[in-house]
Coordinates of C-alpha atoms and ligand atoms in Angstrom, one line a residue:
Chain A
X1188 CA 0.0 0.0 0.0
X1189 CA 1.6 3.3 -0.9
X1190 CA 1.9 5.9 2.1
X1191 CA -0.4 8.5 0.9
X1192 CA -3.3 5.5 0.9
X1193 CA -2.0 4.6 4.3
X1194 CA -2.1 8.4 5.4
X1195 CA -5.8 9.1 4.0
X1196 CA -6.8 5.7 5.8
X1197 CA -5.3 6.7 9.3
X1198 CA -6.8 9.8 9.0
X1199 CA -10.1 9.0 7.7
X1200 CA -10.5 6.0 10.6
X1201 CA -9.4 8.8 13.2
X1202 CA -12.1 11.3 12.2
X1203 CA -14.5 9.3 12.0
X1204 CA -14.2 5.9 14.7
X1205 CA -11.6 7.3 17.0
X1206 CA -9.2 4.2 16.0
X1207 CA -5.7 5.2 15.5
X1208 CA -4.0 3.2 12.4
X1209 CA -0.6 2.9 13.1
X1210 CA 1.9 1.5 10.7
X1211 CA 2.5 -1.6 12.8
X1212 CA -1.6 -2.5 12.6
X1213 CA -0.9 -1.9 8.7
X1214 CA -1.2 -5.6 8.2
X1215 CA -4.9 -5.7 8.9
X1216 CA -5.7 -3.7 6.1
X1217 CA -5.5 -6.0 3.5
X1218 CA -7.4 -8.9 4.7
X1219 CA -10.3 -6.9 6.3
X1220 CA -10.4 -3.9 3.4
X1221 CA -10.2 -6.5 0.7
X1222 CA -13.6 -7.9 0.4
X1223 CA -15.2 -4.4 1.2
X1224 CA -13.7 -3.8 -1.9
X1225 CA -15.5 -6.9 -3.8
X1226 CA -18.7 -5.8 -2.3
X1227 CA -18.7 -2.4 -3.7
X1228 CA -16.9 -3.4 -7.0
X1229 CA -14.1 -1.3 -6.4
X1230 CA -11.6 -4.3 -7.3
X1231 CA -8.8 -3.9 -4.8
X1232 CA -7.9 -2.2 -1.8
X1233 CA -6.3 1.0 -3.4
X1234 CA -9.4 1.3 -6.0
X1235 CA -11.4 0.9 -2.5
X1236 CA -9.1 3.8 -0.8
X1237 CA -9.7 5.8 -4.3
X1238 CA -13.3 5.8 -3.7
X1239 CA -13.7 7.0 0.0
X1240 CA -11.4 9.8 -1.1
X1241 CA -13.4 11.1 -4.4
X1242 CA -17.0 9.7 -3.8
X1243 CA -18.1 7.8 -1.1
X1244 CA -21.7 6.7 -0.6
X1245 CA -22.8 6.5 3.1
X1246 CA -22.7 2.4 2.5
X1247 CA -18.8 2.6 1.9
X1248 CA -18.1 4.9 4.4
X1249 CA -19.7 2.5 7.0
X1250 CA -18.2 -0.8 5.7
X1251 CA -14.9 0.6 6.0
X1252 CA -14.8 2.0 10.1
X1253 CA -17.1 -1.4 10.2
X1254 CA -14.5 -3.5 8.8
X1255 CA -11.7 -1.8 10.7
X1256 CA -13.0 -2.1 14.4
X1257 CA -12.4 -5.2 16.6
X1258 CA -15.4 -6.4 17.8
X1259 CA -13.5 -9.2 19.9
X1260 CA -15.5 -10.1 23.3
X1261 CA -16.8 -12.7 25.6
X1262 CA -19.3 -13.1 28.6
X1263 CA -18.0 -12.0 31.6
X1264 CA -15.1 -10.6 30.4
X1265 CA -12.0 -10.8 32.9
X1266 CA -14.5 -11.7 35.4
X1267 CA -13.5 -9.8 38.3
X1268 CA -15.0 -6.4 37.0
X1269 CA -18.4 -8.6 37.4
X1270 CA -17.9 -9.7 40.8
X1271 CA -17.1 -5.6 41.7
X1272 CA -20.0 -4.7 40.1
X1273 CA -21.9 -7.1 42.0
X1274 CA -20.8 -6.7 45.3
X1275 CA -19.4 -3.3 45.5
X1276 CA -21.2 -1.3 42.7
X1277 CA -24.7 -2.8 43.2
X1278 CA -24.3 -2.9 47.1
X1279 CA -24.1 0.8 46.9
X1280 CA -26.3 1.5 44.5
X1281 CA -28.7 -0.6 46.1
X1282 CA -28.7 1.9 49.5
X1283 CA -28.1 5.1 47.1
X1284 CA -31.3 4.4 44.9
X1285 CA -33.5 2.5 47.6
X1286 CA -36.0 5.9 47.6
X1287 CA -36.5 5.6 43.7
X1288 CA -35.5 2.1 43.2
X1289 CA -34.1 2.6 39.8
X1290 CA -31.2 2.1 37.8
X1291 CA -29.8 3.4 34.9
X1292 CA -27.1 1.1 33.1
X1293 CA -24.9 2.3 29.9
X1294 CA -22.8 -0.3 28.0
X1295 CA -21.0 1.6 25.5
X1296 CA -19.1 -0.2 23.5
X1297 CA -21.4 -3.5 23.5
X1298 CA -20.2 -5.1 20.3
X1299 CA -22.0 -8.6 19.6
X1300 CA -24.1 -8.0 22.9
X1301 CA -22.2 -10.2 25.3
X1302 CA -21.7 -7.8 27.7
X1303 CA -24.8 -6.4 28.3
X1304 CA -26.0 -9.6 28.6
X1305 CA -23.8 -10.8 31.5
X1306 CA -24.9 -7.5 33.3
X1307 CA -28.3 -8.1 32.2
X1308 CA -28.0 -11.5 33.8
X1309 CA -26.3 -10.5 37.2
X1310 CA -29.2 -7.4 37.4
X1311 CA -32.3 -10.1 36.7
X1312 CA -30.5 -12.5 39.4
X1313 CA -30.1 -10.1 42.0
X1314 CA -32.5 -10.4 44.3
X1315 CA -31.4 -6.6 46.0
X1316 CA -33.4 -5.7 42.8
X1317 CA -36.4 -7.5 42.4
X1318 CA -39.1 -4.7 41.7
X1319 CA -36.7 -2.1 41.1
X1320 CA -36.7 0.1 37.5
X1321 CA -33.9 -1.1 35.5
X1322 CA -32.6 0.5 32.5
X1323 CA -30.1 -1.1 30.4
X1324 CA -28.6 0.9 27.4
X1325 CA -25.8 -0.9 25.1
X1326 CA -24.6 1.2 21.9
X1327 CA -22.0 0.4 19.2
X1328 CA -21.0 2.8 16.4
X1329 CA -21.1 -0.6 14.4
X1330 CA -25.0 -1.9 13.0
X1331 CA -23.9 -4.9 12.2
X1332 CA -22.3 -6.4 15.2
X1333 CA -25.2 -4.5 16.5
X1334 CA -27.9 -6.5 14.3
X1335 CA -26.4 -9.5 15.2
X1336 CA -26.8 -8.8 19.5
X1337 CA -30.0 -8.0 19.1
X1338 CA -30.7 -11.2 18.1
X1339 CA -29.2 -12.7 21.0
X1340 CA -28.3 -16.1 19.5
X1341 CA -24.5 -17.4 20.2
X1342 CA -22.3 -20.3 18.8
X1343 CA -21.3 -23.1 21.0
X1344 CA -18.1 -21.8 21.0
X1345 CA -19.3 -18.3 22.3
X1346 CA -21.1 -19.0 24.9
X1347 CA -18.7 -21.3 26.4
X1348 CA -16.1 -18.0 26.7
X1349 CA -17.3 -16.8 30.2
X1350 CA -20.5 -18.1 31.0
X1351 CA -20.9 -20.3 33.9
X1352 CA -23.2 -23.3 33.1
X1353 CA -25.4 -22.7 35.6
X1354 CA -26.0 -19.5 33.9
X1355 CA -26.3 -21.0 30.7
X1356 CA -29.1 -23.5 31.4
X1357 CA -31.0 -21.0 33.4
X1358 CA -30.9 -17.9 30.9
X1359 CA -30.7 -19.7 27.5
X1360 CA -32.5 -21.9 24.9
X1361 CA -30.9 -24.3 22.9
X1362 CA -31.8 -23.8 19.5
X1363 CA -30.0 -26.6 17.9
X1364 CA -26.2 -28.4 18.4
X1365 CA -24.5 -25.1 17.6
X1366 CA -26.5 -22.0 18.7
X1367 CA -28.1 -20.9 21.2
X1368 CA -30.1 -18.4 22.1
X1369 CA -30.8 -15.7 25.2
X1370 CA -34.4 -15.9 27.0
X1371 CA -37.0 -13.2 26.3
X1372 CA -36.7 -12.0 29.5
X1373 CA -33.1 -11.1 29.2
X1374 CA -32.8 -9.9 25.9
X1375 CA -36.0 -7.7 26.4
X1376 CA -33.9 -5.8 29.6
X1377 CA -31.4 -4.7 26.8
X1378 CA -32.1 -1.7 24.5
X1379 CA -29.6 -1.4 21.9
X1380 CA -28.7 1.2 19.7
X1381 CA -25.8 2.6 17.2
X1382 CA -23.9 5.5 19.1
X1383 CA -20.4 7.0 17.6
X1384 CA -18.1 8.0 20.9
X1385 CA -17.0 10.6 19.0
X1386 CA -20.3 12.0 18.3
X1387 CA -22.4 13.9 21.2
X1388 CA -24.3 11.5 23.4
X1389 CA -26.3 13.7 25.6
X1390 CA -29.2 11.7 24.1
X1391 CA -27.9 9.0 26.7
X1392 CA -29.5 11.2 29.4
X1393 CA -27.8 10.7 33.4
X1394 CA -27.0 6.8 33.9
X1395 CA -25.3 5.4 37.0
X1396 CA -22.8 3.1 35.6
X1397 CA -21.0 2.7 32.6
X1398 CA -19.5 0.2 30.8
X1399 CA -17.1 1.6 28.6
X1400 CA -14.2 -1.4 28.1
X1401 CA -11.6 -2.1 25.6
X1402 CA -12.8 0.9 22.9
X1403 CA -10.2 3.8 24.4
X1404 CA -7.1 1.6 24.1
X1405 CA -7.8 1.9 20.3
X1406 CA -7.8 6.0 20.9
X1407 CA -4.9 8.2 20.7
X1408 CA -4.7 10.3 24.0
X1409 CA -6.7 12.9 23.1
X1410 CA -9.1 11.3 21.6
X1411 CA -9.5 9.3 24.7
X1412 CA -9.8 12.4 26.8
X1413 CA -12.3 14.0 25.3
X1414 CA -14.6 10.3 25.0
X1415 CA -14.0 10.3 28.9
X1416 CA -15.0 13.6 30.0
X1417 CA -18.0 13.4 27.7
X1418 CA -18.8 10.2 30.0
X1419 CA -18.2 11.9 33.3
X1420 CA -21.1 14.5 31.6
X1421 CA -24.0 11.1 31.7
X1422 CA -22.8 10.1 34.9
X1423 CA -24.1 10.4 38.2
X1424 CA -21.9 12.0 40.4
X1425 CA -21.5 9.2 42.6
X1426 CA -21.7 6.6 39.9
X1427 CA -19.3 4.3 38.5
X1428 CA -17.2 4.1 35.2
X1429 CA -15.9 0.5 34.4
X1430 CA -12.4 0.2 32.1
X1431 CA -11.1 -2.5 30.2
X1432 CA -7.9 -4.5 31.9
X1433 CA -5.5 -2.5 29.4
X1434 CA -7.0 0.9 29.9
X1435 CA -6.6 3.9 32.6
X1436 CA -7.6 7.0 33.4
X1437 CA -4.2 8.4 34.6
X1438 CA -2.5 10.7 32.6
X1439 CA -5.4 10.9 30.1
X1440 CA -8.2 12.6 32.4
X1441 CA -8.8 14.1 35.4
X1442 CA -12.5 13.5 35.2
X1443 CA -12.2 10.1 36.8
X1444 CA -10.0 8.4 39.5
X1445 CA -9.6 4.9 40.4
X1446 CA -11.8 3.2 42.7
X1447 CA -9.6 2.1 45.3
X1448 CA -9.0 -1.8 45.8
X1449 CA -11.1 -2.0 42.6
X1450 CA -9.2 -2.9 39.6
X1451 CA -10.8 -1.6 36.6
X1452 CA -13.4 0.8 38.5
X1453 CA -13.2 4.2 38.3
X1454 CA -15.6 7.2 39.7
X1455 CA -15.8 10.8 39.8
X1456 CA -12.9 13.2 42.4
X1457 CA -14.2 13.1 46.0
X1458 CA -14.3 16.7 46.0
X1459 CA -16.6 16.8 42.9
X1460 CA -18.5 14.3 44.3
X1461 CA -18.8 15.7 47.6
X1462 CA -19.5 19.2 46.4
X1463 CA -22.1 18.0 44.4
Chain B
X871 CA 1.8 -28.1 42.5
X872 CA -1.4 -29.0 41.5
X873 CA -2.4 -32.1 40.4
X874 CA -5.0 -32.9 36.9
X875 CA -6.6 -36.5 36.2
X876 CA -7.4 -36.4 32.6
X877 CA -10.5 -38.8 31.9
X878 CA -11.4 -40.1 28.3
X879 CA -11.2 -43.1 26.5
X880 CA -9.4 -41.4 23.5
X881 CA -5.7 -41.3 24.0
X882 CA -5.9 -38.3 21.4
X883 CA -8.4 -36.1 23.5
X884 CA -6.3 -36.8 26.7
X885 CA -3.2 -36.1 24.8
X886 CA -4.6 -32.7 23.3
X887 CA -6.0 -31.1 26.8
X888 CA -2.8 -32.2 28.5
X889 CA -0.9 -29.8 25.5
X890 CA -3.7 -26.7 26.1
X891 CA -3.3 -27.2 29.7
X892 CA 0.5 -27.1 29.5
X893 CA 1.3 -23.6 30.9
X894 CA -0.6 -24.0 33.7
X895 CA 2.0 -25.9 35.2
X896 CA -0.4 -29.0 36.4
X897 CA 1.1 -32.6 37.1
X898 CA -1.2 -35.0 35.3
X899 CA -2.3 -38.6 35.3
X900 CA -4.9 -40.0 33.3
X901 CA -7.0 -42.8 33.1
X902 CA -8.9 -44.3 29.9
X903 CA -11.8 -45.1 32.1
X904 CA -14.2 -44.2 34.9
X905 CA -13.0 -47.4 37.1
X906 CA -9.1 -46.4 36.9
X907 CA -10.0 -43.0 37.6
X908 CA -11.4 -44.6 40.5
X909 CA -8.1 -46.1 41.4
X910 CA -5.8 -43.2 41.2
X911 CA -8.7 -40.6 43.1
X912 CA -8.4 -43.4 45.8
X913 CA -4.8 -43.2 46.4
X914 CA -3.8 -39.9 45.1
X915 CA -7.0 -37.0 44.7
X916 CA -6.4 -34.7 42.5
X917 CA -7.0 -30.8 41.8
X918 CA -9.1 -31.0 39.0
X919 CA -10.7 -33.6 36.7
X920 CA -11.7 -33.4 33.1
X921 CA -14.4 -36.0 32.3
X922 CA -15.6 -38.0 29.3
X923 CA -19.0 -39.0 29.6
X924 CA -18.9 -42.0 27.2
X925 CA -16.3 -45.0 28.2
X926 CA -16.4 -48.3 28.7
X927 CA -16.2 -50.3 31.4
X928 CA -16.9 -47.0 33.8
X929 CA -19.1 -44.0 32.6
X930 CA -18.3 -40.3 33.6
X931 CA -21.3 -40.5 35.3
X932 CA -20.8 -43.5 37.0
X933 CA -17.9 -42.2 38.3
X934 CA -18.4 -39.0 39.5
X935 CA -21.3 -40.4 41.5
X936 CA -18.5 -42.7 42.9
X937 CA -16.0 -40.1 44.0
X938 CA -18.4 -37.5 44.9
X939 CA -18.7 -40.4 48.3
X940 CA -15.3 -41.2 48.6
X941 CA -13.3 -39.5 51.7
X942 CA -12.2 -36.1 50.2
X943 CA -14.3 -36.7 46.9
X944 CA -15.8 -33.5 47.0
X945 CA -12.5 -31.6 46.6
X946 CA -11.7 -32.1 43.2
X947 CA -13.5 -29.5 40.5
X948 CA -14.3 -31.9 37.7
X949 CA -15.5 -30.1 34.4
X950 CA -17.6 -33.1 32.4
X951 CA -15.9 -32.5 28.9
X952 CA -18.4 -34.5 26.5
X953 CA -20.3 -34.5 23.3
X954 CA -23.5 -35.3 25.8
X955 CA -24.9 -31.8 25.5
X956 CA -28.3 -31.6 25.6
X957 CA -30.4 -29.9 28.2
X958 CA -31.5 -32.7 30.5
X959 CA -27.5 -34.1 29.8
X960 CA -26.1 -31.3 31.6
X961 CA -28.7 -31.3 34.3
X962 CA -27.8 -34.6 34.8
X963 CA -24.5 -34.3 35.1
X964 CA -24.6 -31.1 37.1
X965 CA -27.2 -32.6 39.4
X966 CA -24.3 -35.2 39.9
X967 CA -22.0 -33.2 41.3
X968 CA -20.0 -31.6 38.3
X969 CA -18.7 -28.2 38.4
X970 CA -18.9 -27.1 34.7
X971 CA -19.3 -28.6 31.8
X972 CA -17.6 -28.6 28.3
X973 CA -19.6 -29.3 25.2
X974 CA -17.0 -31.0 22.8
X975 CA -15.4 -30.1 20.7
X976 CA -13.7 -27.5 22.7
X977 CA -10.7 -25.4 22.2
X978 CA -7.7 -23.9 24.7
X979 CA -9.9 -20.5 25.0
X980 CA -13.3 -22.5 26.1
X981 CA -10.8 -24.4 28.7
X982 CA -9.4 -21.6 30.4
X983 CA -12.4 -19.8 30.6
X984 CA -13.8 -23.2 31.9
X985 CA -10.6 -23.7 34.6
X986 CA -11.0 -20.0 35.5
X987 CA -14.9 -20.3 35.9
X988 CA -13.6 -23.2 38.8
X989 CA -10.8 -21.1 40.5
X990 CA -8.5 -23.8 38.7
X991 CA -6.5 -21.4 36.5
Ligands
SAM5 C1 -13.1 -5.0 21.4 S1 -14.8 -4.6 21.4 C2 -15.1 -4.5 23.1 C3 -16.5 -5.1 23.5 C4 -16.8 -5.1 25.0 N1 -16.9 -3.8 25.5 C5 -15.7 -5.9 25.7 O1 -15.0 -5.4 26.5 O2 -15.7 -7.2 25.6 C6 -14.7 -2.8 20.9 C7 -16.0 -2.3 20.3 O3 -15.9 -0.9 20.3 C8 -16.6 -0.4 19.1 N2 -16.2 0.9 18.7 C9 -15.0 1.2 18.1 N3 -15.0 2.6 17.9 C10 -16.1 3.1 18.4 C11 -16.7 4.4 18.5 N4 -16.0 5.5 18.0 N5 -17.9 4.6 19.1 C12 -18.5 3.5 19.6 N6 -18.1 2.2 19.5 C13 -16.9 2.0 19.0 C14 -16.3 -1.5 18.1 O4 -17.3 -1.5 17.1 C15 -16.3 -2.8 18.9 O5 -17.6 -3.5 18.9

């Protein structure tokens, strides 16, 4: 690929999705820009890179910062940022909220939907919440991956990444020997929509947690500062902001601090939160 | 170090989760058979057992209902590993005292998530 294609790429990714390109990630551009290219006729990659740069139709644009993001994930991810939210998260929420006994949830990177899910799962099996108001909002800037958690239907290869089996029986259906498929009452706790971090998302109105884990690390600095004090914006000022293992706050924000003792959780300065 | 019985009659699979489980530094026996897993729990109980359900002589479920009695037969985490995976298969096999279950065929990802799932990893 000739540097001036690899240049308008970068560039076009970073406006648009956030995701820095850097020369080492150049690999991934042939196999994942290559059949964007069959689709829209374009031949091969540089015809491909041609079009986004003279004429492209809404459809391209899309496929490409489609085709680009990783939409890697499991249930339960890392575990332990599940068991905090459960015990520490939920058990303060749970006194916080006990007058309005409602909860507002914000997944905002949800890819294929297995994360909403898990925290879907943990809400509906907490029994701290059992006639509570519970609000559960997962976004993507990607439709497809987004199309395909709203179906809620997983591989047996999926949904053996993270989820207990106990879980498993209690919360899905087998559908046949290789998919299966999230109960009503589960999938119906998860609204999903498409939502660009780099976009404004006041539309998210004032949410308690959220899940925002393993989308920054693809940011440059700035880009990651800006996503995060947009967040601390939607959250409650003694809510909670979850990470992914690989990301931080330090040196990127001053809108957030970690939770002590809680690896992964991160909330608002004590003295915002306490003037507040 | 901990200890991990490997249970299946296929010298292949045993072969193959003993290579996945390799960097997590387990000492392993195996047995081709519920009744010599039997045998080796008796003497020497191990960590963690992965369990065919299909074998002869012995079943997995045969067997687990065996050790789950034995004197320190509830400390082992076994994970049933098997291509027994309809509902009312796991039920019974949880319902026998299994602490996760693999649907085969599995890979190294779907058995660490499983060994994590256990507190085995
Ligand atoms: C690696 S997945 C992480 C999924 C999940 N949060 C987890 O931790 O397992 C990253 C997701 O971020 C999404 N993403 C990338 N850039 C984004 C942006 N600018 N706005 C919203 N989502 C974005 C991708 O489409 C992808 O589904």
């Amino acid at each position: 690929m000739i540097s001036t294609d690899f240049e308008f790429l970068a560039g076009f990714l970073k406006t648009n999705s956030g995701l820095t390109l850097t020369p080492d990630k150049a690999y991934l551009i042939e196999s994942r820009l290559q059949p964007i290219a069959a689709k829209h006729g374009k031949g091969d990659v540089a015809g491909l890179i041609n079009a986004l740069r003279t004429f492209p139709t809404q459809d391209l644009r899309r496929d490409v910062i489609e085709a680009m993001t990783t939409n890697e994930t499991s249930f339960f991810r890392d575990t332990k940022p599940f068991d905090i939210f459960k015990s520490e998260v939920l058990g303060k929420l749970v006194t916080a909220r006990a007058a309005r006994k409602s909860l507002r949830i914000w997944c905002a990177a949800a890819s294929s939907g297995q994360e909403p899910y898990s925290i879907a799962i943990l809400l509906k099996d907490d029994p701290r919440l059992a006639g509570w108001k519970i609000d559960l909002v997962a976004t993507d800037i990607d439709t497809s991956i987004l199309a395909k958690a709203t179906t809620g239907r997983y591989s047996k290869f999926e949904v053996q990444r993270g989820m207990p089996i106990q879980l498993l029986m209690k919360h899905f259906t087998k559908l046949n020997d290789d998919t299966w498929e999230v109960k009503p009452e589960i999938r119906s706790m998860v609204s999903f929509r498409q939502l660009n971090l780099l976009e404004d998302f006041s539309t998210i109105g004032t949410v308690d947690v959220v899940f925002c884990r393993n989308v920054l690390i693809y940011f440059d600095a700035a880009t990651k500062g800006g996503v995060l004090g947009k967040i601390s914006r939607r959250l409650s000022d003694d809510g909670y902001l979850f990470l992914g293992g690989a990301e931080t706050v330090l040196g990127v924000s001053d809108a957030f601090e970690p939770s002590t003792g809680n690896r992964g959780l991160y909330v608002k300065p004590q003295r915002l939160a306490q003037a507040a | 170090m901990k200890s991990f019985l490997l249970v299946d009659d296929s010298a292949i699979i045993r072969k193959l989760a003993k290579r996945m489980l390799a960097k997590h530094g387990y000492e392993f026996s195996e047995a081709e058979n519920g009744a010599v897993a039997l045998m080796i729990c008796r003497t020497d109980m191990p960590n963690g057992i992965l369990l065919d359900w299909n074998m002869p002589v012995m079943d997995g479920l045969a067997f687990i209902r065996e050790l789950r009695r034995l004197p320190g037969g509830d400390q082992p985490k076994v994970l049933f590993c098997t291509t027994e995976c309809e509902m009312d298969k796991i039920e019974t096999a949880m319902g026998a005292g299994a602490d996760e279950f693999i649907m085969k065929p599995f890979d190294e990802e779907i058995l660490s998530s499983k060994l994590e799932l256990v507190g085995l990893a």
